[in-house]
Coordinates of C-alpha atoms and ligand atoms in Angstrom, one line a residue:
M1110 CA 256.2 -81.3 9.2
S1111 CA 253.1 -80.9 7.3
Q1112 CA 250.2 -83.1 7.4
L1113 CA 250.9 -84.4 4.1
T1114 CA 254.4 -85.6 5.0
Q1115 CA 253.1 -87.1 8.0
S1116 CA 250.4 -88.4 6.4
A1117 CA 249.6 -92.5 6.2
A1118 CA 249.3 -92.5 2.4
W1119 CA 252.8 -90.6 1.9
A1120 CA 254.7 -92.6 4.7
A1121 CA 253.3 -96.2 2.7
L1122 CA 255.1 -94.2 -0.5
E1123 CA 257.9 -93.5 1.3
Q1124 CA 258.3 -96.9 2.5
H1125 CA 257.6 -98.6 -0.9
Q1126 CA 260.3 -96.3 -2.5
K1127 CA 262.7 -98.2 -0.6
S1128 CA 261.6 -101.6 -2.4
I1129 CA 261.1 -100.1 -6.0
A1130 CA 264.6 -98.2 -6.2
P1131 CA 266.9 -101.2 -6.4
Q1132 CA 264.3 -102.9 -9.3
H1133 CA 265.2 -102.6 -12.7
M1134 CA 262.2 -102.3 -15.0
R1135 CA 264.3 -104.4 -17.6
D1136 CA 263.7 -107.3 -15.5
W1137 CA 259.7 -106.3 -14.8
F1138 CA 259.1 -106.8 -18.7
K1139 CA 260.9 -110.0 -18.6
A1140 CA 259.4 -111.3 -15.7
D1141 CA 255.5 -109.9 -17.3
P1142 CA 254.5 -110.4 -20.1
Q1143 CA 251.4 -109.0 -19.7
R1144 CA 252.8 -105.7 -18.1
A1145 CA 252.5 -103.4 -21.4
E1146 CA 248.9 -104.6 -21.8
R1147 CA 247.9 -103.7 -18.4
M1148 CA 249.4 -100.4 -18.4
R1149 CA 247.8 -99.1 -21.2
L1150 CA 244.9 -96.6 -21.5
S1151 CA 242.6 -94.8 -24.1
A1152 CA 240.5 -91.9 -24.1
A1153 CA 239.4 -89.1 -25.9
G1154 CA 241.3 -90.2 -29.4
L1155 CA 244.7 -90.5 -27.4
T1156 CA 246.2 -93.7 -25.9
L1157 CA 248.7 -93.6 -22.9
D1158 CA 251.4 -96.4 -22.5
Y1159 CA 252.9 -95.8 -19.0
S1160 CA 254.2 -99.1 -18.7
K1161 CA 257.9 -97.8 -18.8
N1162 CA 257.3 -96.2 -15.2
R1163 CA 259.1 -97.3 -12.3
A1164 CA 255.8 -98.6 -10.8
N1165 CA 254.3 -101.8 -10.2
D1166 CA 250.5 -102.5 -9.1
E1167 CA 251.4 -101.9 -5.4
T1168 CA 252.9 -98.4 -6.5
L1169 CA 249.8 -97.3 -8.6
S1170 CA 247.5 -98.5 -5.6
L1171 CA 249.5 -96.3 -3.1
L1172 CA 249.6 -93.5 -5.4
M1173 CA 245.7 -93.6 -6.2
D1174 CA 245.6 -93.8 -2.0
L1175 CA 247.6 -90.7 -1.7
A1176 CA 245.2 -88.7 -4.3
K1177 CA 242.2 -90.1 -2.5
Q1178 CA 243.5 -89.5 1.1
Q1179 CA 244.2 -85.3 -0.6
G1180 CA 240.7 -85.3 -1.6
L1181 CA 240.7 -85.5 -5.2
N1182 CA 237.4 -86.8 -6.3
K1183 CA 235.5 -83.9 -3.6
L1184 CA 238.0 -81.3 -5.4
R1185 CA 237.5 -82.8 -8.7
V1186 CA 233.7 -82.1 -8.4
A1187 CA 234.2 -78.6 -7.0
M1188 CA 236.0 -77.6 -10.0
F1189 CA 233.4 -78.6 -12.3
S1190 CA 230.4 -77.2 -10.0
G1191 CA 232.0 -73.7 -10.2
E1192 CA 233.1 -73.6 -6.1
T1193 CA 235.5 -70.5 -5.6
I1194 CA 238.6 -73.1 -5.4
N1195 CA 240.7 -70.3 -6.6
N1196 CA 240.8 -68.8 -3.1
T1197 CA 243.1 -66.3 -3.1
E1198 CA 241.2 -64.7 -6.0
Q1199 CA 237.7 -65.6 -4.7
R1200 CA 237.1 -67.1 -8.5
A1201 CA 235.5 -70.2 -9.8
V1202 CA 237.7 -72.2 -12.3
L1203 CA 235.5 -73.2 -15.0
H1204 CA 237.5 -73.1 -18.5
T1205 CA 235.7 -76.5 -18.8
A1206 CA 232.3 -74.7 -19.2
L1207 CA 234.4 -73.3 -22.5
R1208 CA 233.9 -76.5 -23.9
A1209 CA 231.0 -78.0 -22.6
N1210 CA 228.3 -79.3 -24.6
P1211 CA 225.3 -76.7 -24.0
S1212 CA 222.6 -79.7 -23.8
D1213 CA 224.5 -81.6 -21.1
S1214 CA 222.1 -81.1 -18.2
A1215 CA 224.9 -81.5 -15.7
W1216 CA 226.1 -78.0 -16.9
Q1217 CA 222.2 -76.6 -16.0
P1218 CA 223.3 -75.2 -12.5
Q1219 CA 225.8 -73.3 -14.6
A1220 CA 223.5 -72.1 -17.1
D1221 CA 224.2 -68.2 -17.1
K1222 CA 227.8 -69.0 -17.6
I1223 CA 227.1 -71.5 -20.4
E1224 CA 224.8 -69.1 -22.0
A1225 CA 227.5 -66.5 -22.2
V1226 CA 230.0 -69.2 -23.6
Q1227 CA 227.7 -69.7 -26.3
A1228 CA 226.5 -66.2 -27.4
S1229 CA 230.5 -65.4 -27.5
L1230 CA 231.1 -68.5 -29.7
E1231 CA 228.3 -67.2 -31.9
K1232 CA 229.9 -63.9 -32.1
M1233 CA 233.4 -65.2 -33.0
R1234 CA 231.6 -67.5 -35.4
D1235 CA 230.5 -64.2 -37.0
F1236 CA 233.3 -62.4 -37.1
V1237 CA 235.5 -65.3 -38.1
E1238 CA 233.4 -66.3 -41.1
Q1239 CA 233.2 -62.6 -42.1
V1240 CA 237.3 -62.4 -42.2
R1241 CA 237.8 -65.4 -43.6
A1242 CA 235.4 -65.2 -46.5
G1243 CA 236.7 -61.9 -47.4
Q1244 CA 233.8 -59.7 -46.0
W1245 CA 235.4 -57.8 -43.7
H1246 CA 236.8 -55.0 -45.1
G1247 CA 239.8 -52.6 -44.2
Y1248 CA 239.6 -49.0 -44.0
T1249 CA 240.2 -48.5 -48.1
G1250 CA 237.8 -51.5 -48.6
K1251 CA 240.4 -54.0 -49.1
A1252 CA 239.8 -57.7 -47.5
I1253 CA 241.9 -58.6 -44.7
T1254 CA 244.8 -60.7 -45.4
D1255 CA 246.8 -60.5 -42.2
V1256 CA 245.9 -61.1 -38.9
V1257 CA 248.6 -59.8 -36.2
S1258 CA 247.2 -61.4 -32.4
I1259 CA 249.1 -59.3 -29.7
G1260 CA 249.2 -60.7 -26.6
I1261 CA 251.4 -62.6 -23.7
G1262 CA 251.2 -65.5 -21.5
G1263 CA 248.0 -67.2 -21.7
S1264 CA 247.0 -64.6 -24.2
F1265 CA 249.7 -66.0 -26.6
L1266 CA 250.8 -69.3 -26.0
G1267 CA 248.3 -71.4 -26.5
P1268 CA 246.6 -69.8 -29.3
K1269 CA 250.4 -69.8 -30.7
M1270 CA 250.6 -73.3 -30.5
A1271 CA 247.5 -74.6 -31.4
S1272 CA 248.4 -72.5 -35.0
E1273 CA 251.6 -74.3 -35.2
S1274 CA 250.0 -77.5 -34.4
L1275 CA 247.1 -77.4 -36.8
K1276 CA 249.1 -75.9 -39.7
P1277 CA 247.4 -78.7 -42.2
Y1278 CA 244.2 -76.9 -41.8
W1279 CA 244.9 -73.1 -42.4
H1280 CA 243.2 -71.0 -44.4
E1281 CA 245.2 -70.6 -47.9
S1282 CA 245.4 -66.8 -48.1
L1283 CA 245.0 -65.5 -44.6
S1284 CA 248.4 -65.3 -42.4
V1285 CA 248.1 -65.2 -38.8
H1286 CA 251.6 -63.5 -36.7
Y1287 CA 251.9 -63.1 -33.3
V1288 CA 253.5 -60.5 -31.1
A1289 CA 254.2 -61.1 -27.6
N1290 CA 257.2 -59.5 -26.5
V1291 CA 257.7 -55.9 -25.2
D1292 CA 261.2 -56.1 -27.2
G1293 CA 260.5 -53.4 -29.8
T1294 CA 262.2 -55.7 -32.5
A1295 CA 259.3 -58.2 -32.1
I1296 CA 256.5 -55.6 -33.7
A1297 CA 258.9 -54.0 -35.9
D1298 CA 259.7 -57.1 -37.5
K1299 CA 256.5 -58.7 -37.7
L1300 CA 254.9 -55.3 -39.3
K1301 CA 257.1 -55.2 -42.0
G1302 CA 256.2 -56.0 -45.0
L1303 CA 252.5 -56.1 -43.6
D1304 CA 249.9 -53.6 -45.6
P1305 CA 248.1 -51.4 -43.0
E1306 CA 245.0 -51.6 -45.5
T1307 CA 244.7 -55.4 -45.1
T1308 CA 245.9 -56.2 -41.8
L1309 CA 243.8 -56.8 -38.3
F1310 CA 245.0 -56.6 -35.1
V1311 CA 243.3 -58.7 -32.2
T1312 CA 244.6 -57.3 -28.8
S1313 CA 244.2 -60.2 -26.3
S1314 CA 244.4 -59.3 -22.7
K1315 CA 242.2 -60.8 -19.9
S1316 CA 243.2 -57.9 -17.8
F1317 CA 244.1 -55.2 -20.4
G1318 CA 246.4 -54.1 -18.1
T1319 CA 249.1 -56.1 -19.3
Q1320 CA 252.1 -53.4 -20.0
E1321 CA 253.6 -55.3 -23.2
T1322 CA 250.4 -56.0 -24.9
L1323 CA 249.5 -52.6 -24.5
A1324 CA 252.8 -51.3 -25.5
N1325 CA 252.5 -53.5 -28.9
T1326 CA 248.8 -52.3 -29.1
L1327 CA 250.0 -48.5 -29.1
S1328 CA 252.8 -49.1 -31.3
A1329 CA 250.3 -51.0 -34.2
R1330 CA 248.0 -48.1 -33.9
A1331 CA 250.8 -45.6 -34.2
W1332 CA 251.9 -47.8 -37.4
F1333 CA 248.4 -48.1 -38.6
Y1334 CA 247.9 -44.5 -38.4
E1335 CA 251.2 -43.6 -40.2
S1336 CA 249.5 -45.2 -43.3
G1337 CA 247.1 -42.1 -43.3
A1338 CA 243.8 -44.1 -41.4
G1339 CA 242.4 -41.8 -39.2
K1340 CA 240.4 -42.5 -35.9
Q1341 CA 237.3 -43.1 -38.0
D1342 CA 239.0 -46.5 -39.1
V1343 CA 240.1 -47.7 -36.1
A1344 CA 237.4 -50.2 -35.6
K1345 CA 237.8 -51.7 -38.9
H1346 CA 241.2 -53.0 -38.2
F1347 CA 241.3 -53.1 -34.1
V1348 CA 239.2 -55.9 -32.1
A1349 CA 240.1 -57.2 -28.6
V1350 CA 239.4 -60.0 -26.2
T1351 CA 239.3 -59.0 -22.4
S1352 CA 237.1 -59.1 -19.3
N1353 CA 237.7 -55.9 -18.9
I1354 CA 235.3 -53.9 -21.1
K1355 CA 236.1 -50.6 -19.6
A1356 CA 239.9 -50.6 -20.1
A1357 CA 239.3 -51.9 -23.5
T1358 CA 236.8 -49.1 -24.4
E1359 CA 238.9 -46.5 -23.1
F1360 CA 241.9 -47.4 -24.8
G1361 CA 239.5 -46.7 -28.0
I1362 CA 238.6 -50.3 -29.1
D1363 CA 235.0 -50.1 -30.6
E1364 CA 232.6 -51.6 -27.9
N1365 CA 231.1 -54.0 -30.9
N1366 CA 234.7 -55.3 -31.7
L1367 CA 235.3 -56.7 -28.1
F1368 CA 235.0 -60.1 -27.2
P1369 CA 234.5 -61.4 -23.4
M1370 CA 236.8 -63.3 -21.1
W1371 CA 235.6 -63.7 -17.3
D1372 CA 237.3 -64.0 -14.4
W1373 CA 236.2 -67.6 -14.0
V1374 CA 238.8 -68.8 -16.6
G1375 CA 242.7 -68.3 -15.6
G1376 CA 244.6 -67.1 -18.7
R1377 CA 247.0 -69.8 -18.9
Y1378 CA 243.3 -72.0 -19.4
S1379 CA 241.9 -69.9 -21.8
M1380 CA 242.5 -70.9 -25.4
W1381 CA 239.1 -72.2 -25.5
S1382 CA 237.5 -68.6 -25.0
A1383 CA 237.8 -65.6 -27.9
I1384 CA 241.4 -65.9 -26.6
G1385 CA 241.4 -68.5 -29.5
M1386 CA 240.2 -66.3 -32.0
P1387 CA 243.8 -66.2 -34.2
I1388 CA 243.3 -70.1 -34.5
A1389 CA 240.0 -70.2 -35.6
L1390 CA 240.8 -67.5 -37.9
L1391 CA 243.4 -69.8 -39.5
I1392 CA 241.7 -73.1 -39.2
G1393 CA 237.8 -72.2 -39.5
F1394 CA 235.4 -71.9 -36.8
E1395 CA 234.2 -75.7 -37.3
R1396 CA 237.9 -77.2 -36.6
F1397 CA 237.4 -74.2 -33.6
E1398 CA 234.7 -76.3 -32.3
E1399 CA 236.6 -79.8 -33.2
I1400 CA 239.1 -78.4 -30.7
L1401 CA 236.5 -77.8 -27.7
K1402 CA 235.0 -81.5 -28.5
G1403 CA 238.4 -83.0 -28.4
A1404 CA 238.7 -81.0 -25.0
E1405 CA 235.2 -82.1 -24.0
A1406 CA 235.8 -85.7 -24.6
M1407 CA 239.1 -85.6 -22.0
D1408 CA 236.7 -83.9 -19.4
T1409 CA 234.2 -86.4 -19.5
H1410 CA 236.7 -89.2 -19.3
F1411 CA 238.6 -87.0 -16.3
M1412 CA 234.8 -86.8 -14.5
E1413 CA 233.7 -90.1 -14.9
A1414 CA 236.5 -93.0 -15.4
P1415 CA 237.6 -94.8 -12.3
I1416 CA 241.0 -92.9 -10.9
E1417 CA 242.8 -95.8 -11.3
Q1418 CA 241.6 -95.6 -15.0
N1419 CA 242.0 -92.2 -15.6
M1420 CA 244.6 -90.6 -17.9
P1421 CA 245.2 -87.2 -16.0
V1422 CA 244.9 -88.8 -12.7
L1423 CA 247.4 -91.6 -13.7
M1424 CA 250.2 -89.5 -15.6
A1425 CA 249.6 -86.5 -12.3
M1426 CA 250.3 -89.4 -9.8
L1427 CA 253.7 -91.2 -11.6
G1428 CA 254.6 -87.5 -11.4
V1429 CA 254.3 -87.3 -8.0
W1430 CA 255.7 -90.3 -7.4
Y1431 CA 259.0 -89.1 -9.1
A1432 CA 258.8 -85.4 -7.6
N1433 CA 258.3 -86.3 -4.1
F1434 CA 259.9 -89.6 -3.7
F1435 CA 262.8 -89.9 -6.4
D1436 CA 263.8 -86.2 -5.8
S1437 CA 263.6 -85.5 -9.2
H1438 CA 263.3 -81.9 -10.2
A1439 CA 262.2 -81.9 -14.0
H1440 CA 260.1 -83.4 -16.5
V1441 CA 260.5 -83.4 -20.1
I1442 CA 258.2 -83.1 -22.9
L1443 CA 259.4 -84.6 -26.0
S1444 CA 257.2 -84.2 -29.5
Y1445 CA 257.7 -86.5 -32.0
D1446 CA 256.0 -84.2 -34.4
H1447 CA 257.0 -80.8 -36.1
Y1448 CA 253.9 -79.1 -35.8
L1449 CA 254.0 -79.9 -32.1
R1450 CA 257.0 -78.1 -31.5
A1451 CA 255.8 -75.4 -29.9
L1452 CA 253.6 -77.9 -27.0
P1453 CA 256.4 -77.9 -24.4
G1454 CA 256.9 -73.9 -24.1
Y1455 CA 252.7 -73.8 -24.1
L1456 CA 253.2 -76.5 -21.3
Q1457 CA 255.8 -74.8 -19.4
Q1458 CA 253.5 -71.8 -18.8
L1459 CA 250.4 -74.0 -17.8
D1460 CA 252.2 -76.2 -15.4
M1461 CA 255.1 -74.0 -14.0
E1462 CA 252.9 -70.9 -13.3
S1463 CA 250.1 -73.6 -11.6
N1464 CA 252.1 -75.1 -9.6
G1465 CA 255.2 -73.2 -9.0
K1466 CA 254.3 -72.1 -5.5
N1467 CA 255.4 -72.8 -1.7
V1468 CA 252.5 -72.2 0.3
T1469 CA 249.6 -74.3 0.5
R1470 CA 245.6 -73.2 0.1
S1471 CA 245.6 -72.4 3.4
G1472 CA 249.0 -70.3 3.7
E1473 CA 251.3 -72.8 4.9
L1474 CA 255.0 -73.3 3.7
V1475 CA 255.3 -76.7 2.2
D1476 CA 257.9 -79.0 3.0
Y1477 CA 257.9 -81.2 0.0
H1478 CA 258.9 -80.7 -3.4
T1479 CA 255.8 -79.0 -5.8
G1480 CA 256.2 -78.7 -9.5
P1481 CA 258.9 -79.2 -11.5
V1482 CA 261.0 -77.4 -14.0
I1483 CA 259.2 -78.2 -17.2
W1484 CA 261.6 -78.2 -20.5
G1485 CA 261.4 -80.1 -23.7
G1486 CA 261.5 -79.7 -27.2
E1487 CA 261.2 -81.7 -30.7
G1488 CA 262.2 -85.1 -31.5
T1489 CA 264.5 -86.2 -33.4
N1490 CA 266.3 -83.0 -32.6
G1491 CA 266.9 -83.3 -29.1
Q1492 CA 268.3 -86.8 -29.3
H1493 CA 271.1 -85.1 -30.8
A1494 CA 271.4 -82.5 -27.9
Y1495 CA 270.0 -82.6 -24.9
H1496 CA 269.0 -86.8 -24.7
Q1497 CA 272.6 -87.2 -23.5
L1498 CA 271.8 -86.1 -20.0
L1499 CA 268.4 -88.3 -20.2
H1500 CA 270.4 -91.2 -20.6
Q1501 CA 273.4 -91.1 -18.5
G1502 CA 273.0 -87.9 -16.4
T1503 CA 272.6 -88.2 -12.8
R1504 CA 269.1 -87.4 -12.3
V1505 CA 265.7 -89.0 -12.7
I1506 CA 263.8 -86.9 -15.4
P1507 CA 260.8 -88.5 -16.6
A1508 CA 259.7 -87.9 -20.0
D1509 CA 256.5 -87.9 -22.3
F1510 CA 257.1 -88.7 -25.8
I1511 CA 254.2 -87.7 -27.9
M1512 CA 253.7 -89.6 -31.3
P1513 CA 250.9 -89.3 -33.9
L1514 CA 250.8 -92.6 -35.5
K1515 CA 250.0 -90.8 -39.0
S1516 CA 251.8 -87.8 -40.8
H1517 CA 250.0 -84.7 -42.4
N1518 CA 253.5 -85.3 -44.7
P1519 CA 254.0 -88.7 -45.5
I1520 CA 256.9 -88.4 -47.6
G1521 CA 259.1 -91.6 -48.3
E1522 CA 260.2 -93.2 -44.9
H1523 CA 260.3 -90.2 -42.9
H1524 CA 257.8 -91.3 -40.6
D1525 CA 258.7 -94.6 -40.3
M1526 CA 262.1 -93.3 -39.0
L1527 CA 260.7 -90.5 -36.8
A1528 CA 258.6 -93.3 -34.9
S1529 CA 261.4 -95.4 -34.6
N1530 CA 263.3 -92.9 -33.1
C1531 CA 260.8 -92.1 -30.7
F1532 CA 259.8 -95.8 -30.2
G1533 CA 263.6 -96.7 -29.4
Q1534 CA 264.3 -93.9 -27.2
T1535 CA 262.0 -95.0 -24.7
Q1536 CA 263.3 -98.5 -24.9
A1537 CA 266.9 -97.3 -24.4
L1538 CA 265.5 -95.5 -21.5
M1539 CA 264.1 -98.1 -19.9
Q1540 CA 267.0 -101.1 -20.6
G1541 CA 269.9 -98.9 -20.4
K1542 CA 272.8 -101.0 -21.4
T1543 CA 274.8 -103.2 -19.0
L1544 CA 278.6 -103.2 -18.8
A1545 CA 278.7 -107.1 -19.9
E1546 CA 276.9 -105.7 -23.2
A1547 CA 279.0 -102.4 -23.7
Q1548 CA 281.8 -105.3 -23.3
A1549 CA 280.4 -107.5 -26.1
E1550 CA 279.5 -104.6 -28.2
L1551 CA 283.5 -103.8 -28.4
A1552 CA 284.6 -107.5 -28.5
G1553 CA 286.8 -107.6 -31.4
S1554 CA 287.4 -104.4 -32.0
Q1555 CA 291.4 -102.9 -32.6
H1556 CA 291.4 -100.8 -29.0
S1557 CA 294.0 -101.6 -26.4
P1558 CA 292.6 -103.7 -23.2
E1559 CA 293.1 -100.6 -21.0
Q1560 CA 291.2 -98.4 -23.3
L1561 CA 288.6 -101.4 -24.0
S1562 CA 287.9 -101.2 -20.3
L1563 CA 287.7 -97.3 -20.2
L1564 CA 285.1 -97.5 -23.1
A1565 CA 283.2 -100.3 -22.0
K1566 CA 282.8 -98.4 -18.6
H1567 CA 281.4 -95.0 -20.8
K1568 CA 279.4 -96.9 -22.7
V1569 CA 277.0 -98.0 -19.6
M1570 CA 273.8 -96.7 -19.5
P1571 CA 271.7 -97.2 -16.5
G1572 CA 268.2 -97.3 -18.0
N1573 CA 265.3 -97.5 -15.7
K1574 CA 264.6 -94.1 -16.8
P1575 CA 260.8 -93.5 -16.8
S1576 CA 258.7 -92.6 -19.8
N1577 CA 254.8 -92.2 -20.8
T1578 CA 254.3 -92.5 -24.9
I1579 CA 251.4 -90.9 -25.6
L1580 CA 249.8 -92.0 -29.2
M1581 CA 247.4 -90.7 -31.1
E1582 CA 246.0 -91.3 -35.0
R1583 CA 247.0 -87.9 -36.4
V1584 CA 247.4 -84.2 -35.2
T1585 CA 243.7 -83.0 -35.2
P1586 CA 241.8 -80.3 -34.1
Y1587 CA 240.3 -82.8 -31.8
T1588 CA 243.2 -85.0 -30.7
L1589 CA 244.9 -81.3 -30.1
G1590 CA 242.1 -80.5 -27.6
A1591 CA 242.1 -83.6 -26.4
L1592 CA 245.8 -83.5 -25.2
I1593 CA 245.7 -80.0 -23.9
A1594 CA 242.6 -81.1 -21.6
L1595 CA 244.8 -83.8 -20.4
Y1596 CA 247.7 -81.8 -19.4
E1597 CA 245.2 -79.3 -17.9
H1598 CA 243.7 -81.7 -15.8
R1599 CA 247.3 -83.3 -14.8
T1600 CA 248.3 -80.1 -13.4
F1601 CA 245.0 -80.0 -11.6
V1602 CA 245.7 -83.2 -10.0
Q1603 CA 249.0 -82.5 -8.7
G1604 CA 248.3 -79.4 -7.4
V1605 CA 245.5 -80.8 -5.4
V1606 CA 248.0 -83.2 -4.2
W1607 CA 250.2 -80.7 -3.0
E1608 CA 247.5 -78.7 -1.7
L1609 CA 248.6 -75.8 -3.8
N1610 CA 246.1 -73.3 -5.5
S1611 CA 246.9 -74.0 -9.0
F1612 CA 244.9 -70.9 -10.3
D1613 CA 246.3 -67.9 -8.9
Q1614 CA 250.2 -66.3 -10.1
W1615 CA 251.2 -64.3 -7.5
G1616 CA 254.9 -65.0 -7.8
V1617 CA 254.9 -63.1 -11.1
E1618 CA 253.6 -59.9 -9.6
L1619 CA 256.5 -58.7 -7.7
G1620 CA 258.1 -58.9 -11.0
K1621 CA 256.3 -56.5 -12.5
Q1622 CA 255.8 -54.1 -9.8
L1623 CA 259.8 -54.0 -9.9
G1624 CA 259.5 -53.3 -13.5
N1625 CA 257.5 -50.5 -13.3
S1626 CA 259.6 -48.9 -10.6
V1627 CA 262.9 -49.5 -12.6
L1628 CA 260.7 -47.9 -15.5
S1629 CA 259.8 -44.9 -13.6
A1630 CA 263.7 -44.4 -12.5
I1631 CA 264.9 -45.2 -16.6
R1632 CA 262.2 -41.9 -17.5
D1633 CA 263.3 -39.4 -14.5
T1634 CA 266.6 -39.1 -12.6
H1635 CA 264.7 -37.6 -9.8
A1636 CA 262.0 -40.5 -9.5
E1637 CA 261.8 -41.3 -5.8
V1638 CA 262.7 -45.5 -6.5
E1639 CA 264.3 -47.5 -4.0
L1640 CA 267.2 -49.5 -6.1
D1641 CA 269.9 -51.8 -4.7
A1642 CA 273.5 -51.0 -5.4
S1643 CA 273.7 -53.3 -8.4
T1644 CA 270.1 -52.6 -9.9
E1645 CA 271.3 -48.6 -9.4
Y1646 CA 274.2 -49.3 -11.7
L1647 CA 272.5 -51.1 -14.3
V1648 CA 270.0 -48.4 -14.6
N1649 CA 272.5 -45.7 -14.8
S1650 CA 274.7 -47.5 -17.6
F1651 CA 271.0 -48.1 -19.6
R1652 CA 270.7 -44.3 -18.9
Q1653 CA 274.0 -43.5 -20.3
A1654 CA 273.9 -45.4 -23.3
K1655 CA 270.2 -43.9 -24.4
P1656 CA 270.2 -41.1 -26.8
Q1657 CA 270.6 -37.7 -25.2
T1658 CA 267.1 -36.6 -26.9
L1659 CA 265.6 -39.3 -24.7
G1660 CA 267.2 -39.1 -21.5
Ligands
F6P2973 O1 245.6 -61.7 -20.5 P1 246.5 -60.9 -19.5 O2 246.0 -60.2 -18.8 O3 247.4 -59.7 -20.9 O4 247.5 -61.4 -19.1 C1 249.0 -62.2 -19.9 C2 249.5 -62.9 -18.8 O5 250.2 -62.6 -17.8 C3 250.2 -63.2 -16.3 O6 249.2 -62.8 -15.4 C4 251.4 -63.5 -15.9 O7 252.6 -62.4 -16.2 C5 249.8 -64.7 -16.6 O8 248.8 -65.5 -15.5 C6 248.7 -64.2 -18.2 O9 248.4 -65.0 -18.6

């Protein structure tokens, strides 16, 4: 058994779970009128209501004991002070420096990094302002009308999610498109209808070695040349964000068109850097800076608030409570805002690539569950699809409801209806419906007694299903920045408890390696590639279907 599962804090929680499990939140709310008020917290423009959780004051206190036991305070300081907490890659983890206030003396020890960040932001500002003002001209002298952002994973999901979330702030005549997948359909579809004379490509790749991104950039360049443009025109249409300057320049990107990234920023934590350029192009640089300010406010809260009153810590520890003590395997994110519909997909990478691990920082196999499956979608759509499983399924699936109090599109009663659905769902999950309530509801109906009894059983909802609700005034650059930073820190805290390195991603490497060797087998039948019988069959089927000239 691991030290963690043998520890005093873990044992206390296991013991406590036995007394909590039979209790119902419905009764707690009845017995304690102060519960909702006590279990509410505001920071950085966000309010978290965590009262609809299967936790009482003792639970929270024991969870905080676990956080302390696992060294949260020390590791939190270690992250912000630039220690190499990404121990498998020997890297610091300083995405927080990307949104730091440069005049904050706490950042003095990282002055070189802060300086580099500020220089990059200035270069970004200059570029963004030129493009948005129509002063960056394509090779025939026309202003840029379309930007195609090419990148994948962390070099795609954050910018795409933030762009969609902030649609009300978009430039009226500049469009941004995203291409991630290596599937040729993705880029072919995007390029249809675009004009090479007025299209700018931003290649975002920290490593500048990602197969999908390089293939898409090459195809974009081929499309550009087909329009009659020459090599000398590339600099007007291709820029890149990368930490691998050498690879990018060898690839043909003009050195002046390179924006930096650093090895102390993980891909999935990078939308605050020049990786966020497409966002800034869409909403303007000043609004991009507001995103950073929102995140910085959440960073300050995370660093300074006592852990018992700390939003990311509370959310993280409640997640640990369900994952490790209620055998919950999933966590659902429900955005009650159409503009935030890409958030669950973004959080999937943030959380699952960070905490989807089975060995500790020191390489020991864990004997407890780590990161759950993160999924979700847009409310109210999900209510007519997968919420059935949340209400009556057999597993505990904690939910985060995210609800802006004001809409950017206040049409008729739509926002009232949206909010009432959101709040109603949290209530239904918590309260459920008893057999007596179901029977009372059916009383007076035309059904036979047998049918009534059957129906009543099916209408019973156990309730006691946990949820958090996050409110904000409106989805703005500031509140979005705070929200994303909240989830970043939540992920970090859970990684601390589970003793993981949340900042590497070795698991995705094997897929990349094998994908490349399979590609050699597809290209050349004589390639010496070891394939199992199933994969060999798949490769052969694929080769047989290929047009002869390519075979
Ligand atoms: O920015 P890059 O280097 O192209 O990497 C893209 C993505 O690929 C991954 O390494 C996973 O394959 C992610 O962690 C990363 O965000």
